[in-house]
mmCIF file of C-alpha atoms and ligand atoms in Angstrom:
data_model
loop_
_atom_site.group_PDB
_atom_site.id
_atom_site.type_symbol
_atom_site.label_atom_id
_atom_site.label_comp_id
_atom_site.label_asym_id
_atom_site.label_seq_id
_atom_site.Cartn_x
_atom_site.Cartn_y
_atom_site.Cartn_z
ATOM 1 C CA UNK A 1 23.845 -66.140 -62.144
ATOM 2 C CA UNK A 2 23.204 -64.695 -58.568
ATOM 3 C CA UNK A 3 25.005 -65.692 -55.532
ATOM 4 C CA UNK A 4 21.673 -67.689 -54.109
ATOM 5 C CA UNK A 5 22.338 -69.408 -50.993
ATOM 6 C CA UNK A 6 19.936 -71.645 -49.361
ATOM 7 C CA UNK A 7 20.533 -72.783 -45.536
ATOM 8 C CA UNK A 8 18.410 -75.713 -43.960
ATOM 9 C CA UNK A 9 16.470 -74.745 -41.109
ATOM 10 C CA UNK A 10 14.447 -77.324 -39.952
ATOM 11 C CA UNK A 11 14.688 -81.111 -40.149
ATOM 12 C CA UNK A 12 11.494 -81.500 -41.049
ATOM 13 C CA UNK A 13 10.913 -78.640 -43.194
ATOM 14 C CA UNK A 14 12.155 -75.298 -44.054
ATOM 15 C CA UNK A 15 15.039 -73.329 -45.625
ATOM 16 C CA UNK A 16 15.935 -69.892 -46.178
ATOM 17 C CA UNK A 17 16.998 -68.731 -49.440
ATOM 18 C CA UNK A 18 19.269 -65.231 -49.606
ATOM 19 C CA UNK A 19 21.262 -63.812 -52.289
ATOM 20 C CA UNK A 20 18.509 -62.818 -54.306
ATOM 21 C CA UNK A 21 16.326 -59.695 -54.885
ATOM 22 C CA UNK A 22 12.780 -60.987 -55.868
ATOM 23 C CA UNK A 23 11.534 -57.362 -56.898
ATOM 24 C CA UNK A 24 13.871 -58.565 -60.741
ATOM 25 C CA UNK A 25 12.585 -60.507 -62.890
ATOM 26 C CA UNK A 26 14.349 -63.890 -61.872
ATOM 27 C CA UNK A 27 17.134 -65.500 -64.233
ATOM 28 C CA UNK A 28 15.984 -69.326 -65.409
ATOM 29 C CA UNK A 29 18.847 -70.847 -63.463
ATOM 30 C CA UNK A 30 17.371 -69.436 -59.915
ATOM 31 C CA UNK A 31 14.180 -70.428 -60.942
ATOM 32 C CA UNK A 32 15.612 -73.830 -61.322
ATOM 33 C CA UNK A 33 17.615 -73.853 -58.055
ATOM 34 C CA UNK A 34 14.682 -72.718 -55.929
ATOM 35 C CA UNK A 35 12.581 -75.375 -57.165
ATOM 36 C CA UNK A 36 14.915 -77.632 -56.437
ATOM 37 C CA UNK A 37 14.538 -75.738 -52.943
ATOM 38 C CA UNK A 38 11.150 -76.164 -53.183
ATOM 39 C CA UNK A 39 10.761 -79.982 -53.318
ATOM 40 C CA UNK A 40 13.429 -80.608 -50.420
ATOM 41 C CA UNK A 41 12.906 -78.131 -48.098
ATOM 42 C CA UNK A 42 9.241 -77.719 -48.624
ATOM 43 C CA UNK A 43 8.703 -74.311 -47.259
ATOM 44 C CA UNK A 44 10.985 -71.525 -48.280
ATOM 45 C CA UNK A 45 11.708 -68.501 -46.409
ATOM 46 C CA UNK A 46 13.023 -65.603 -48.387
ATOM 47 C CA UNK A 47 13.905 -62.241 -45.488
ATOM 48 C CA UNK A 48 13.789 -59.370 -46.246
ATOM 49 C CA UNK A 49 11.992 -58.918 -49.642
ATOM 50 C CA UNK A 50 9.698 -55.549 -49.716
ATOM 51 C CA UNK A 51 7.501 -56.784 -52.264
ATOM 52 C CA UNK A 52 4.605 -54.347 -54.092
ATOM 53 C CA UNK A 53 1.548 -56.929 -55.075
ATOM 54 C CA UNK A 54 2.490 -56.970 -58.631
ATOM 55 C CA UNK A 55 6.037 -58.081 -58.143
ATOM 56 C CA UNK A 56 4.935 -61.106 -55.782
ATOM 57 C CA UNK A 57 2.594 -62.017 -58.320
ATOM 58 C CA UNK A 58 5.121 -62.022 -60.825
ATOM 59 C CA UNK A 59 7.526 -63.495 -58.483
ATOM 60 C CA UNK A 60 5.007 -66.056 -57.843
ATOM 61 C CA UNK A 61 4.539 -66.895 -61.519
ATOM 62 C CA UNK A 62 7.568 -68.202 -61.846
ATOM 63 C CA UNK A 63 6.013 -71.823 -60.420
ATOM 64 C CA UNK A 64 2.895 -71.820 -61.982
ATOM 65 C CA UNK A 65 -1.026 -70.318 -62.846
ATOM 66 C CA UNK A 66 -2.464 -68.337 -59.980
ATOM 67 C CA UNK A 67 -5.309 -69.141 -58.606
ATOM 68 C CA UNK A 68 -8.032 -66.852 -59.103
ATOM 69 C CA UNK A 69 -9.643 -67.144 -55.753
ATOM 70 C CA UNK A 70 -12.692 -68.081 -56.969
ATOM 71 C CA UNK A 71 -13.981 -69.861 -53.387
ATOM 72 C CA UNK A 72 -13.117 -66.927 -52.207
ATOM 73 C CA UNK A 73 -15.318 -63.724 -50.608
ATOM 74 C CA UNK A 74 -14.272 -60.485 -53.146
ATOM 75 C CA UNK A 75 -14.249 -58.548 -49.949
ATOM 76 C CA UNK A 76 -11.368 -60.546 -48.873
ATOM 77 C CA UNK A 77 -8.810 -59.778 -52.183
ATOM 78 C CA UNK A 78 -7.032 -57.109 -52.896
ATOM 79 C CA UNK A 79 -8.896 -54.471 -54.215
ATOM 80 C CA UNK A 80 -7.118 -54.452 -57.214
ATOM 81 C CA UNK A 81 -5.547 -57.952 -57.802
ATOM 82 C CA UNK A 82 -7.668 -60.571 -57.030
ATOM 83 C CA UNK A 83 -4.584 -63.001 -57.423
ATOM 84 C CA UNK A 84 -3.949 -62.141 -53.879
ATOM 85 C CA UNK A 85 -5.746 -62.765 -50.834
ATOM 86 C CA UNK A 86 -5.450 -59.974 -48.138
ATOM 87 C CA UNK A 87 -5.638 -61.549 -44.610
ATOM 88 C CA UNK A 88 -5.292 -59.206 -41.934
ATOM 89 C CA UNK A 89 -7.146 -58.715 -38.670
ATOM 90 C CA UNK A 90 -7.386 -54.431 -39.499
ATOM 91 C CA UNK A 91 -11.117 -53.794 -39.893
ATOM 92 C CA UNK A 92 -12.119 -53.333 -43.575
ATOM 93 C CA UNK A 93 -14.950 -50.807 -44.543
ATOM 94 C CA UNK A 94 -15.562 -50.110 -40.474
ATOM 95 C CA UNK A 95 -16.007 -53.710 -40.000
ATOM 96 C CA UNK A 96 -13.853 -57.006 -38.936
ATOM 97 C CA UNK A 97 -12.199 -58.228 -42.267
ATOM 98 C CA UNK A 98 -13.590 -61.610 -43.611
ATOM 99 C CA UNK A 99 -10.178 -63.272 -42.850
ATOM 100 C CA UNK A 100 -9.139 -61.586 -39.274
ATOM 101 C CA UNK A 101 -9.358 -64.730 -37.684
ATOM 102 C CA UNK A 102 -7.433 -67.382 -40.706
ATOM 103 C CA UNK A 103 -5.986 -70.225 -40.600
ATOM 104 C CA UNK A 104 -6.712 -71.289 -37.306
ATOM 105 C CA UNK A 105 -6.916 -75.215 -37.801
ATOM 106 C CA UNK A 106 -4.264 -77.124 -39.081
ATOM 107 C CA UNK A 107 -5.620 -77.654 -43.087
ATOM 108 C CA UNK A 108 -3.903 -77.588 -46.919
ATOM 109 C CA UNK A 109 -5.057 -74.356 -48.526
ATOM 110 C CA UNK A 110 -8.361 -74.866 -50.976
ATOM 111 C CA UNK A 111 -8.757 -78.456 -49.639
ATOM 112 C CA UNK A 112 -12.297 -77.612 -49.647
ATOM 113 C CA UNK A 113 -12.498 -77.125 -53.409
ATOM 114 C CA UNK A 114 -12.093 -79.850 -56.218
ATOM 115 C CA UNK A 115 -8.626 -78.260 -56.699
ATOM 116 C CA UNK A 116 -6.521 -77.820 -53.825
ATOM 117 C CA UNK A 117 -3.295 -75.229 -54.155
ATOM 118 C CA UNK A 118 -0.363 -76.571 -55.584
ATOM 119 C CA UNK A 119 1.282 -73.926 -53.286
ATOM 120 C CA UNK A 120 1.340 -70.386 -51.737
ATOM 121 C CA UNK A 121 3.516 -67.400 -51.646
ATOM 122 C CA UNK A 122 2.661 -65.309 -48.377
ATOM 123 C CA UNK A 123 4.230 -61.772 -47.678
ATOM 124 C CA UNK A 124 4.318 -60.346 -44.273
ATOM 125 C CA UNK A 125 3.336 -56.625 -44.362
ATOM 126 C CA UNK A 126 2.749 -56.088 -40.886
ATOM 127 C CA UNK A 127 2.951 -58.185 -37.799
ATOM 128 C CA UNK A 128 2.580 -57.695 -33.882
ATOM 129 C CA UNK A 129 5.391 -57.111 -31.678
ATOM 130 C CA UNK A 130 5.695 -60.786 -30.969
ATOM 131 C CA UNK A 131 3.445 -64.175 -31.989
ATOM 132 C CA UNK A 132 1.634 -64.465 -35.074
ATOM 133 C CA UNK A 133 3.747 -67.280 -35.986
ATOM 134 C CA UNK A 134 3.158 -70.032 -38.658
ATOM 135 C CA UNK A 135 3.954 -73.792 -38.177
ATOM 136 C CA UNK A 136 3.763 -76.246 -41.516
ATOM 137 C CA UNK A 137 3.951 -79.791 -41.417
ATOM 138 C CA UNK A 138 5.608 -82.231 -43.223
ATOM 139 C CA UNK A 139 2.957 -84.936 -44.290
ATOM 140 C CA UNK A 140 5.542 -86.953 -46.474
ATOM 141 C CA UNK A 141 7.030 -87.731 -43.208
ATOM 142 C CA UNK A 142 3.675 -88.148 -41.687
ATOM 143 C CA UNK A 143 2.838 -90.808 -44.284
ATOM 144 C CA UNK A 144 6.063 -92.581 -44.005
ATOM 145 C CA UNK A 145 5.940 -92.789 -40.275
ATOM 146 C CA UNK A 146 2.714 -94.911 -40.343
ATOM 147 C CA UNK A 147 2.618 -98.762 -40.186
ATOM 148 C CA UNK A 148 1.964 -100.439 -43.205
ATOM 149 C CA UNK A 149 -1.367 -101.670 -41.533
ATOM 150 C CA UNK A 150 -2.229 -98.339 -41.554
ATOM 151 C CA UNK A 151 -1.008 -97.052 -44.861
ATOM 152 C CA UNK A 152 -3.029 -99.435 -46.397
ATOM 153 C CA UNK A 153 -6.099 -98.533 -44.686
ATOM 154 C CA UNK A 154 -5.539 -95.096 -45.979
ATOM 155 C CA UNK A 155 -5.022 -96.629 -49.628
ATOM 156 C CA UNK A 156 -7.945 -96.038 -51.823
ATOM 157 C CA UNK A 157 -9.692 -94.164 -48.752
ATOM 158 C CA UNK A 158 -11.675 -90.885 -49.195
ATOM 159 C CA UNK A 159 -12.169 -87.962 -46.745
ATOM 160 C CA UNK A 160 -14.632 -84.980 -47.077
ATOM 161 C CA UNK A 161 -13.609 -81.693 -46.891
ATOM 162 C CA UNK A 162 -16.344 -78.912 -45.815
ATOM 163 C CA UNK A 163 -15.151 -75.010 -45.647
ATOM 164 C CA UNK A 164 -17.540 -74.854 -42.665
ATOM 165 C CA UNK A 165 -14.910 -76.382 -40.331
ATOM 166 C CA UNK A 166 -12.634 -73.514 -40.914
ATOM 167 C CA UNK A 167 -12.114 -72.487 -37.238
ATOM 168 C CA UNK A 168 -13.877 -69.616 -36.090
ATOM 169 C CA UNK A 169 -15.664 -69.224 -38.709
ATOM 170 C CA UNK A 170 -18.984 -68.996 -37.172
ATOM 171 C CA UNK A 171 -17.029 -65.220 -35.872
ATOM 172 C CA UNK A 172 -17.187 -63.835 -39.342
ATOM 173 C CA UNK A 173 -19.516 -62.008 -40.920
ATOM 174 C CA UNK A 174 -23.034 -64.212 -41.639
ATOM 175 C CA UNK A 175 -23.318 -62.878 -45.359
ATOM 176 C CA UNK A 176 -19.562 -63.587 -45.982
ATOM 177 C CA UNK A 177 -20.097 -67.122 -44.515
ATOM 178 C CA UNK A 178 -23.055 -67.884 -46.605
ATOM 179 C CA UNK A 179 -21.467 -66.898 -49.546
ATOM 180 C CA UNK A 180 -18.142 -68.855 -48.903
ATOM 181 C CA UNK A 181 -20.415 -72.014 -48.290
ATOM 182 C CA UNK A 182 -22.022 -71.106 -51.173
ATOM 183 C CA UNK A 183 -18.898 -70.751 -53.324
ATOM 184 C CA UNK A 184 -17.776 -74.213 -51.788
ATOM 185 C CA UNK A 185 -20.013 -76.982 -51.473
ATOM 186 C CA UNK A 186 -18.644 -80.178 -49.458
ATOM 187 C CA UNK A 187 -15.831 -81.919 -51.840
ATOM 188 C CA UNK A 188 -14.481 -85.853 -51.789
ATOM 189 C CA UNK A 189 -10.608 -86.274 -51.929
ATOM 190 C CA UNK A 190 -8.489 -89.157 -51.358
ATOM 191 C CA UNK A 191 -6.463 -88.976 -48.076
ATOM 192 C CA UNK A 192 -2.889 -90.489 -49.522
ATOM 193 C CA UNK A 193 -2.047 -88.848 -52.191
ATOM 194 C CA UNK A 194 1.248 -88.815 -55.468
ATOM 195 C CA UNK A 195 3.332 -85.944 -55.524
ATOM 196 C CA UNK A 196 3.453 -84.945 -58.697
ATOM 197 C CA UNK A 197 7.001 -83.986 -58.936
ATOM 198 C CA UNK A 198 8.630 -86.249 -56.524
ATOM 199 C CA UNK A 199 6.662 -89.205 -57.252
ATOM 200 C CA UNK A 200 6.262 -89.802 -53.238
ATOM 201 C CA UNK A 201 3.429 -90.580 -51.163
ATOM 202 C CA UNK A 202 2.140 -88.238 -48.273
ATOM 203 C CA UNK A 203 -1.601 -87.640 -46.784
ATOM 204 C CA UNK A 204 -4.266 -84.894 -47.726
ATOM 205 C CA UNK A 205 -5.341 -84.091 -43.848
ATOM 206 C CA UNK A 206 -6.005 -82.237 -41.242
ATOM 207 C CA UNK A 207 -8.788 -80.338 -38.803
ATOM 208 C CA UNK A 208 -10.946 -79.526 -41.755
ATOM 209 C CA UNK A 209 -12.074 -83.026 -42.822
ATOM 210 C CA UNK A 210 -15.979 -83.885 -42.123
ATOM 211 C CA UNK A 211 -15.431 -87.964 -42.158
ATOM 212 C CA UNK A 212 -14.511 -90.531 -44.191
ATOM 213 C CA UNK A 213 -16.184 -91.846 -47.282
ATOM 214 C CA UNK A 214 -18.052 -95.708 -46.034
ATOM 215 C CA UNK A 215 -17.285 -94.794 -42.245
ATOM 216 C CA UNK A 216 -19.424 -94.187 -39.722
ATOM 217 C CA UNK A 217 -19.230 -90.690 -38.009
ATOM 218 C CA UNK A 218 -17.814 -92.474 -34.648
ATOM 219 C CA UNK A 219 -14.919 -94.480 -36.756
ATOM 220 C CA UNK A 220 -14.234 -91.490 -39.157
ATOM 221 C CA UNK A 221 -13.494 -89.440 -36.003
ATOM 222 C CA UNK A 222 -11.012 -91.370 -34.108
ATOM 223 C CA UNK A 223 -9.124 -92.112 -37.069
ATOM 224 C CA UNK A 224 -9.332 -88.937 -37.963
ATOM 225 C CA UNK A 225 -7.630 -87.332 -34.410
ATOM 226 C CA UNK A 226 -5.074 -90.211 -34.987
ATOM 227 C CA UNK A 227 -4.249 -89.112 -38.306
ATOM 228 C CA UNK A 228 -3.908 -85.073 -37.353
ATOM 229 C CA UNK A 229 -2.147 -85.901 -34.118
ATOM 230 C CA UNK A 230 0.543 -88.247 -35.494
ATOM 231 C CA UNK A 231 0.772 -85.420 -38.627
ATOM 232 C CA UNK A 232 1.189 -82.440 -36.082
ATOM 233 C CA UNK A 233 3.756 -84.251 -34.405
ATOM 234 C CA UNK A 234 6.714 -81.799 -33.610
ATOM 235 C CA UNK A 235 9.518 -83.462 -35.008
ATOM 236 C CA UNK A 236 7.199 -83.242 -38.539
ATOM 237 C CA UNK A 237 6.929 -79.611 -38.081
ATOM 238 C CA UNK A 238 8.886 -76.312 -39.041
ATOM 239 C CA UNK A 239 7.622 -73.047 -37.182
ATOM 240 C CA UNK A 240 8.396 -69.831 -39.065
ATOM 241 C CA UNK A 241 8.526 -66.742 -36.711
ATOM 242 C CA UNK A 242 7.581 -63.970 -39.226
ATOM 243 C CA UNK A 243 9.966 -60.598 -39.400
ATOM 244 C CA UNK A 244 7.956 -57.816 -42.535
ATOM 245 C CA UNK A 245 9.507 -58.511 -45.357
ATOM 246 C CA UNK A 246 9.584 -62.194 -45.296
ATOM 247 C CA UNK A 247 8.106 -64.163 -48.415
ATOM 248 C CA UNK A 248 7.403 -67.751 -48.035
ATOM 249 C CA UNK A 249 6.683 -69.748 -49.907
ATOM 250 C CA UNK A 250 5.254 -73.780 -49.506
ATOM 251 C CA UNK A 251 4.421 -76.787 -51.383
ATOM 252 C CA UNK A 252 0.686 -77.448 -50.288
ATOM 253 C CA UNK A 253 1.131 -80.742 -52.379
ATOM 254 C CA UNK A 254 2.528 -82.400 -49.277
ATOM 255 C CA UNK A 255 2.264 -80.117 -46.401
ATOM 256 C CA UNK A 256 -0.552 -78.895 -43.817
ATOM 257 C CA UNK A 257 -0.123 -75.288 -41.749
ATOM 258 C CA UNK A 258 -1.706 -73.431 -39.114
ATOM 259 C CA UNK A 259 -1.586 -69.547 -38.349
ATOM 260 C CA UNK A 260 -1.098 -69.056 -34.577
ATOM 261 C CA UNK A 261 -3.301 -66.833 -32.493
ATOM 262 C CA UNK A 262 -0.392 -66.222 -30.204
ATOM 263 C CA UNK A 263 -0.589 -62.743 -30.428
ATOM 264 C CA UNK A 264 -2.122 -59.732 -28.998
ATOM 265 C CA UNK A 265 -5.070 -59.330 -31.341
ATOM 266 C CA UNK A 266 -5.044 -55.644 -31.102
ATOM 267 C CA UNK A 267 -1.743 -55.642 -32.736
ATOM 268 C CA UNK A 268 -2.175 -55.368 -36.278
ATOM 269 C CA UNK A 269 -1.189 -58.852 -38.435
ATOM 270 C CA UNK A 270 -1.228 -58.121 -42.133
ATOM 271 C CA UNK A 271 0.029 -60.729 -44.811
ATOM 272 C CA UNK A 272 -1.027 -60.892 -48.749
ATOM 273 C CA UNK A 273 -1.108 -64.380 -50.131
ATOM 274 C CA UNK A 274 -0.658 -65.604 -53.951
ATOM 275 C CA UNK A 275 -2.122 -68.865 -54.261
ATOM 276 C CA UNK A 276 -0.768 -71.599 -56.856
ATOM 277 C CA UNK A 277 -3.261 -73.351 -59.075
ATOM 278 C CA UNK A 278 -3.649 -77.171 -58.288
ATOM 279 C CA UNK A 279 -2.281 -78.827 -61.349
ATOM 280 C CA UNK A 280 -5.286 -80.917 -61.338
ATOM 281 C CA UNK A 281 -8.457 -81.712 -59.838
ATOM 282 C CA UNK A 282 -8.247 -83.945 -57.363
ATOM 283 C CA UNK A 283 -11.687 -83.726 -55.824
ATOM 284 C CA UNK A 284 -15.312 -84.116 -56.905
ATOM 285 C CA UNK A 285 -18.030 -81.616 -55.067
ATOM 286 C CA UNK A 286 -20.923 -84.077 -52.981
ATOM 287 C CA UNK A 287 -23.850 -81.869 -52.203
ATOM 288 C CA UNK A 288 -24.171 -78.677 -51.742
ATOM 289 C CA UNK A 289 -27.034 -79.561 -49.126
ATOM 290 C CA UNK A 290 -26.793 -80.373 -45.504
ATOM 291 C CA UNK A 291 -23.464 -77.942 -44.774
ATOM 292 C CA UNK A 292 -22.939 -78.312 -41.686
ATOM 293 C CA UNK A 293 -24.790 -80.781 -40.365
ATOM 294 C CA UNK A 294 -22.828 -83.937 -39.947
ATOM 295 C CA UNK A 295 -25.651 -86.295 -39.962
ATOM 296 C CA UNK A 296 -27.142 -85.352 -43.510
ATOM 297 C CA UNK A 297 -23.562 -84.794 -44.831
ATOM 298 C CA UNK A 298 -22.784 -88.210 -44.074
ATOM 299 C CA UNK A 299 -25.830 -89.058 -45.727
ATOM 300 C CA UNK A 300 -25.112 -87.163 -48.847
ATOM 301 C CA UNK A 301 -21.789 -89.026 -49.435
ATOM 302 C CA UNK A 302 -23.149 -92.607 -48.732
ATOM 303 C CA UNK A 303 -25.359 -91.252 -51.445
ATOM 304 C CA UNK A 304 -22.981 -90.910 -54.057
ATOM 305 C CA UNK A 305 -20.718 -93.502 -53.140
HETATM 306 C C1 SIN B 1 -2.917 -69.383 -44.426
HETATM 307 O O1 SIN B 1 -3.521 -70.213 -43.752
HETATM 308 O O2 SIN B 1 -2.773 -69.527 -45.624
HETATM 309 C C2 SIN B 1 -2.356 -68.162 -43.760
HETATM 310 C C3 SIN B 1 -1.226 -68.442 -42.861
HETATM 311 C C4 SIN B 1 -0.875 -67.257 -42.016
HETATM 312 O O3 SIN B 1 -1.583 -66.236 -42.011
HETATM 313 O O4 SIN B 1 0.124 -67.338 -41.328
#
């Protein structure tokens, strides 16, 4: 048994965990202890952990499948594991990378596929002098927080998710973008969802939702800045400032982030991120016409509703 120690550091969300080198393999016990972790605390900083890519993937294994990055540009994994997504703002083959600008709007990794991460383990390789910080939000809380009138609006209520309102996307490379829209045609998911490990109730949101399913575009959209505003709220939210070395490590099930641009973007900002595999599908894929467009994609769903 090691001598883990986990200390709160948010209200909200967050905890780091120390006491532990994640380079060894990890003894069943920790496992079970940072779980635990896990499901409190929600994101999980670990300093100070110089990870190669295969030991964060096999760190990373510990809490289920990777994702294979399927939705995913190849020019955007590591060359030679394409369990981890490189995002970085160094130019890549003389050009921008396809992730130099990620994360921008507050979202839940892979909402935009049928299969949303059940988590993500991100490693900080390299990161500017100051900025480039991360915030997550707690949407149990979020949920909770709502009036009942509310919550049952939400109850049996569907949102679409479309990879083309990734922020700042319309910056990156047009092939990439055509094949990431490609990869990812516009997917249905409920907006409350079950944890499946705590059994409690929290929302699927955030700045990367097209409408809601039966709404007009009008309605969909002022429920929809409610929604993200009350979310976002700053009392829901831990904000991680990065040091190299840190691992951490969040339950997507029932949290939303956002990568900060508060950084000198000349400064290099270099992370490597293993994605869990949702443990099930939670969404089902609309069209693949009419990306973009809000009018026909509103169409499209009224279609299949
Ligand atoms: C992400 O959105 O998964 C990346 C977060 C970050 O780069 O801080």
């Amino acid at each position: 048994m090691s001598n883990l120690n986990i200390r709160p550091l948010g209200f909200a969300a967050g905890a780091e965990v120390t006491g532990l080198d994640l380079c060894q393999p990890l003894a069943e016990a920790d496992r079970g202890a940072i779980n635990d972790a896990w499901l409190r605390h929600l994101v999980l900083v670990f300093p100070g952990q110089d990870l190669t890519p295969e030991q964060q993937i096999a760190f990373a294994r510990n809490f289920g499948e990777l994702d294979d990055h399927a939705s995913q540009a190849p020019s955007t994994l590591h060359p030679e594991h394409r369990e981890i997504l490189v995002l970085t703002n160094k130019q890549v083959g003389g050009k921008p990378s396809g992730t130099h600008n990620s994360g921008r709007n507050w979202h839940t990794d892979l909402s935009y596929t049928e299969r949303p991460a059940k988590g993500a383990l991100l490693s900080c390789k390299e990161k500017p002098p100051v900025g480039g910080d991360t915030m997550w939000a707690n949407l149990y809380l979020a949920y909770e927080t709502l009036s009942p009138a509310i919550r049952a609006l939400l109850e049996g209520l569907e949102a679409v998710h479309d990879v083309t309102l990734i922020k700042g996307i319309e910056q990156r490379d047009p092939a990439l973008v055509a094949d990431m829209k490609r990869r990812n045609p516009a997917v249905v998911h409920p907006v409350m969802r079950v944890h499946p490990e705590t059994g409690r109730k929290s929302l699927l949101i955030g700045q990367r939702i097209r409408g809601f399913v039966g709404m007009s575009d009008e309605e969909s959209q002022s429920l929809l800045s409610m929604l993200n505003t009350h979310a976002t709220s700053p009392e829901f939210v831990y904000r991680h400032r990065w040091s190299v070395g840190d691992l951490v490590m969040w339950d997507n099930r029932c949290t939303c982030h956002v990568a900060l641009a508060d950084f000198d973007q000349t400064k290099p900002r270099v992370m490597h991120r293993c994605s869990l595999e949702g443990e099930q599908k939670t969404g089902r894929i609309i069209t693949a016409a009419g990306m973009g467009d809000r009018a026909s994609m509103l169409q499209a769903v009224a279609a299949v509703s």
